[in-house]
Amino acid sequence: MRLYSHPVQPNAIRVLMFLDEKGLEVPIVNVDMLENEHRSPEYLKKNPRGQVPTLELDDGTCITESIVICRYLDEISGEPHLFGDRESDRAVISMWERVLELGLFIPVIEYGHHTLTEMKDYFDQYPDWAESLRGGIEATMDRLTRQLEKNPYIAGEKYTVADITGFLGAKYAEMIVGLDLPATGPVADWIDKVAPRDSASSFHTSLDLMPDFMEKFTKKDWRK
């Protein structure tokens, strides 16, 4: 088994955080996007969309969606089960992960794709559409706040995959959308709990690597 990844790509970071939280060791193959390795014929056979992450199993089967990769890894490994131990827990955790993925994580990333000048040669940008996402992002943050008023973690008493998606979504909303995260209150308390976890190190590392990567990214002619 091996994981094709990249140290600054949001979906790849989500899986790296999951691996760290589970204490799992999987060989990592970093796909060099600046050298177009994600668009090479060899990689496109593994992931036809040319994206990371991709988990390649021992029999050659490739799993290409980050949350599905996390679920698979959770099912083949021991505790902690970040998708839950019981049927009801799994339903609640999956519900909140889905709420935060569709309402926060994905819209924030798409906002960046369509508004950041660094992305103008990589994507056909529609900034007006991106701005239309802002209301839904803010509404999801409000819903997250209300949930954290009742629970120490997003899905209840334990840290789960929903906290990984929520943490990345909230921090990217702050960085990319310019959303002001509260300095006090339930969201601030929750971030104070999850940000120092060892599993968040992949996110913090990505922040250190991002400036150099983006400088090189913007110099590359992606229209070729």
Tab-separated table of C-alpha atoms in Angstrom:
chain	number	residue	atom	x	y	z
A	1	MET	CA	0.000	0.000	0.000
A	2	ARG	CA	1.187	3.513	-0.779
A	3	LEU	CA	-0.300	7.001	-0.646
A	4	TYR	CA	0.291	9.459	-3.458
A	5	SER	CA	0.157	12.853	-1.810
A	6	HIS	CA	1.344	16.455	-1.760
A	7	PRO	CA	2.348	18.457	1.326
A	8	VAL	CA	0.307	21.614	0.563
A	9	GLN	CA	-2.834	20.300	-1.154
A	10	PRO	CA	-5.883	20.500	1.163
A	11	ASN	CA	-7.392	17.079	0.455
A	12	ALA	CA	-4.003	15.434	0.767
A	13	ILE	CA	-3.450	17.184	4.099
A	14	ARG	CA	-6.783	15.829	5.300
A	15	VAL	CA	-5.571	12.249	4.768
A	16	LEU	CA	-2.155	12.986	6.275
A	17	MET	CA	-3.860	14.343	9.390
A	18	PHE	CA	-6.033	11.234	9.535
A	19	LEU	CA	-2.983	8.950	9.317
A	20	ASP	CA	-1.246	10.846	12.108
A	21	GLU	CA	-4.311	10.762	14.349
A	22	LYS	CA	-4.624	7.005	13.827
A	23	GLY	CA	-0.901	6.423	14.271
A	24	LEU	CA	-0.742	4.647	10.919
A	25	GLU	CA	2.387	4.435	8.811
A	26	VAL	CA	1.802	4.251	5.065
A	27	PRO	CA	4.583	4.873	2.520
A	28	ILE	CA	4.126	8.343	1.026
A	29	VAL	CA	4.920	9.190	-2.594
A	30	ASN	CA	4.909	12.965	-3.044
A	31	VAL	CA	3.576	13.876	-6.479
A	32	ASP	CA	5.570	16.804	-7.896
A	33	MET	CA	2.859	19.050	-9.299
A	34	LEU	CA	5.375	21.659	-10.417
A	35	GLU	CA	6.841	19.029	-12.733
A	36	ASN	CA	3.380	17.979	-13.925
A	37	GLU	CA	3.668	14.515	-12.369
A	38	HIS	CA	-0.070	14.661	-11.561
A	39	ARG	CA	-0.763	14.920	-15.304
A	40	SER	CA	1.631	12.199	-16.409
A	41	PRO	CA	0.180	9.144	-18.211
A	42	GLU	CA	1.425	6.917	-15.406
A	43	TYR	CA	-0.335	8.879	-12.692
A	44	LEU	CA	-3.516	9.391	-14.700
A	45	LYS	CA	-3.869	5.615	-14.827
A	46	LYS	CA	-4.094	5.678	-11.036
A	47	ASN	CA	-6.211	8.833	-10.778
A	48	PRO	CA	-7.855	9.920	-14.060
A	49	ARG	CA	-8.684	13.332	-12.555
A	50	GLY	CA	-5.002	14.042	-12.001
A	51	GLN	CA	-5.470	14.960	-8.357
A	52	VAL	CA	-4.078	13.952	-4.986
A	53	PRO	CA	-4.416	11.995	-2.815
A	54	THR	CA	-4.570	8.499	-4.253
A	55	LEU	CA	-4.239	5.359	-2.138
A	56	GLU	CA	-2.856	2.411	-4.097
A	57	LEU	CA	-3.493	-0.968	-2.490
A	58	ASP	CA	-1.193	-3.963	-2.702
A	59	ASP	CA	-3.266	-5.494	-5.505
A	60	GLY	CA	-3.085	-2.305	-7.591
A	61	THR	CA	-6.564	-1.032	-6.714
A	62	CYS	CA	-6.558	2.773	-6.477
A	63	ILE	CA	-8.858	4.769	-4.183
A	64	THR	CA	-9.000	8.431	-5.145
A	65	GLU	CA	-11.383	10.385	-2.869
A	66	SER	CA	-9.841	11.707	0.345
A	67	ILE	CA	-12.731	10.972	2.685
A	68	VAL	CA	-13.178	7.500	1.172
A	69	ILE	CA	-9.469	6.862	1.707
A	70	CYS	CA	-9.897	7.865	5.346
A	71	ARG	CA	-12.896	5.597	5.770
A	72	TYR	CA	-11.039	2.647	4.257
A	73	LEU	CA	-8.043	3.200	6.530
A	74	ASP	CA	-10.348	3.423	9.539
A	75	GLU	CA	-12.037	0.147	8.655
A	76	ILE	CA	-8.827	-1.854	8.224
A	77	SER	CA	-7.156	-0.561	11.393
A	78	GLY	CA	-7.748	-0.486	15.117
A	79	GLU	CA	-8.753	2.196	17.558
A	80	PRO	CA	-9.340	5.041	17.664
A	81	HIS	CA	-12.095	4.656	15.086
A	82	LEU	CA	-12.496	8.196	13.815
A	83	PHE	CA	-15.715	7.308	12.007
A	84	GLY	CA	-17.205	5.861	15.212
A	85	ASP	CA	-17.610	2.506	16.924
A	86	ARG	CA	-21.393	2.096	16.890
A	87	GLU	CA	-23.932	2.487	14.116
A	88	SER	CA	-25.476	5.597	15.674
A	89	ASP	CA	-22.055	7.166	16.272
A	90	ARG	CA	-21.011	6.478	12.694
A	91	ALA	CA	-24.189	8.103	11.406
A	92	VAL	CA	-23.742	11.264	13.491
A	93	ILE	CA	-20.041	11.571	12.685
A	94	SER	CA	-20.613	11.029	8.964
A	95	MET	CA	-23.468	13.542	9.017
A	96	TRP	CA	-21.307	16.263	10.537
A	97	GLU	CA	-18.370	15.466	8.306
A	98	ARG	CA	-20.678	15.821	5.317
A	99	VAL	CA	-22.170	19.073	6.617
A	100	LEU	CA	-18.720	20.592	7.007
A	101	GLU	CA	-17.351	19.217	3.759
A	102	LEU	CA	-20.233	20.517	1.629
A	103	GLY	CA	-20.856	23.712	3.590
A	104	LEU	CA	-17.335	24.779	4.523
A	105	PHE	CA	-14.339	22.801	3.257
A	106	ILE	CA	-15.287	22.499	-0.437
A	107	PRO	CA	-16.804	26.005	-0.833
A	108	VAL	CA	-13.735	27.591	0.769
A	109	ILE	CA	-11.367	25.728	-1.547
A	110	GLU	CA	-13.494	26.645	-4.561
A	111	TYR	CA	-13.549	30.256	-3.389
A	112	GLY	CA	-9.762	30.209	-3.511
A	113	HIS	CA	-9.666	28.558	-6.930
A	114	HIS	CA	-11.829	31.297	-8.394
A	115	THR	CA	-10.485	34.395	-6.608
A	116	LEU	CA	-6.767	33.953	-5.911
A	117	THR	CA	-4.597	35.568	-8.567
A	118	GLU	CA	-2.116	32.710	-8.199
A	119	MET	CA	-4.759	30.389	-9.659
A	120	LYS	CA	-5.705	32.470	-12.710
A	121	ASP	CA	-3.636	30.418	-15.158
A	122	TYR	CA	-4.622	27.080	-13.631
A	123	PHE	CA	-8.413	27.580	-13.549
A	124	ASP	CA	-10.966	29.451	-15.604
A	125	GLN	CA	-12.027	31.742	-12.778
A	126	TYR	CA	-15.568	32.932	-11.981
A	127	PRO	CA	-15.101	35.329	-9.048
A	128	ASP	CA	-18.758	36.389	-8.914
A	129	TRP	CA	-19.782	32.767	-8.434
A	130	ALA	CA	-17.114	32.416	-5.748
A	131	GLU	CA	-18.502	35.407	-3.867
A	132	SER	CA	-21.945	33.776	-3.933
A	133	LEU	CA	-20.488	30.988	-1.761
A	134	ARG	CA	-19.687	33.340	1.095
A	135	GLY	CA	-23.188	33.303	2.596
A	136	GLY	CA	-23.252	29.514	2.803
A	137	ILE	CA	-19.787	29.447	4.352
A	138	GLU	CA	-20.834	31.912	7.029
A	139	ALA	CA	-24.062	29.992	7.685
A	140	THR	CA	-22.091	26.766	8.147
A	141	MET	CA	-19.740	28.483	10.578
A	142	ASP	CA	-22.779	29.649	12.544
A	143	ARG	CA	-24.088	26.077	12.621
A	144	LEU	CA	-20.671	24.854	13.762
A	145	THR	CA	-20.707	27.428	16.555
A	146	ARG	CA	-24.089	26.243	17.806
A	147	GLN	CA	-22.931	22.621	17.733
A	148	LEU	CA	-19.770	23.411	19.686
A	149	GLU	CA	-21.815	25.221	22.315
A	150	LYS	CA	-23.171	21.774	23.223
A	151	ASN	CA	-20.157	19.519	22.619
A	152	PRO	CA	-16.400	19.660	23.196
A	153	TYR	CA	-15.855	18.205	19.718
A	154	ILE	CA	-17.968	18.477	16.603
A	155	ALA	CA	-19.698	15.100	16.781
A	156	GLY	CA	-19.758	14.752	20.564
A	157	GLU	CA	-17.297	13.880	23.294
A	158	LYS	CA	-14.512	12.504	21.073
A	159	TYR	CA	-12.263	13.832	18.331
A	160	THR	CA	-13.348	12.380	14.968
A	161	VAL	CA	-12.898	12.795	11.239
A	162	ALA	CA	-15.485	15.590	11.429
A	163	ASP	CA	-13.009	17.611	13.477
A	164	ILE	CA	-10.340	17.166	10.808
A	165	THR	CA	-12.628	18.451	8.064
A	166	GLY	CA	-13.978	21.213	10.300
A	167	PHE	CA	-10.557	22.376	11.442
A	168	LEU	CA	-9.192	22.595	7.907
A	169	GLY	CA	-12.373	24.239	6.666
A	170	ALA	CA	-12.298	26.879	9.396
A	171	LYS	CA	-8.598	27.656	9.038
A	172	TYR	CA	-8.818	27.858	5.238
A	173	ALA	CA	-11.894	30.084	5.585
A	174	GLU	CA	-9.771	32.404	7.694
A	175	MET	CA	-6.824	32.303	5.272
A	176	ILE	CA	-8.571	32.261	1.895
A	177	VAL	CA	-11.977	33.872	2.392
A	178	GLY	CA	-10.831	36.333	5.038
A	179	LEU	CA	-13.431	35.101	7.498
A	180	ASP	CA	-12.766	36.357	11.008
A	181	LEU	CA	-12.680	33.406	13.387
A	182	PRO	CA	-13.834	34.345	16.899
A	183	ALA	CA	-11.116	35.040	19.438
A	184	THR	CA	-13.273	33.665	22.263
A	185	GLY	CA	-16.220	31.302	22.586
A	186	PRO	CA	-16.902	27.708	21.541
A	187	VAL	CA	-15.136	27.786	18.158
A	188	ALA	CA	-12.037	29.413	19.646
A	189	ASP	CA	-11.992	26.880	22.500
A	190	TRP	CA	-12.334	24.016	20.039
A	191	ILE	CA	-9.509	25.293	17.814
A	192	ASP	CA	-7.335	25.661	20.912
A	193	LYS	CA	-7.937	21.946	21.609
A	194	VAL	CA	-7.387	20.575	18.100
A	195	ALA	CA	-4.629	22.823	16.714
A	196	PRO	CA	-1.890	21.528	19.077
A	197	ARG	CA	-2.642	17.857	18.346
A	198	ASP	CA	0.160	15.933	16.653
A	199	SER	CA	-2.192	15.243	13.752
A	200	ALA	CA	-2.387	18.975	12.954
A	201	SER	CA	1.346	19.053	12.228
A	202	SER	CA	0.695	18.292	8.547
A	203	PHE	CA	-1.401	21.446	8.312
A	204	HIS	CA	1.179	23.568	10.109
A	205	THR	CA	3.931	22.159	7.879
A	206	SER	CA	1.907	23.067	4.802
A	207	LEU	CA	1.795	26.698	5.961
A	208	ASP	CA	5.598	26.755	6.108
A	209	LEU	CA	5.898	25.249	2.626
A	210	MET	CA	3.107	27.247	0.987
A	211	PRO	CA	4.927	30.536	0.157
A	212	ASP	CA	7.752	28.829	-1.743
A	213	PHE	CA	5.356	26.477	-3.520
A	214	MET	CA	2.996	29.269	-4.584
A	215	GLU	CA	5.873	31.416	-5.844
A	216	LYS	CA	6.974	28.589	-8.132
A	217	PHE	CA	3.370	27.749	-8.990
A	218	THR	CA	2.659	31.246	-10.298
A	219	LYS	CA	5.797	31.250	-12.475
A	220	LYS	CA	4.740	28.103	-14.315
A	221	ASP	CA	2.764	28.392	-17.580
A	222	TRP	CA	-0.184	26.110	-16.813
A	223	ARG	CA	-1.938	26.897	-20.107
A	224	LYS	CA	0.509	24.777	-22.105
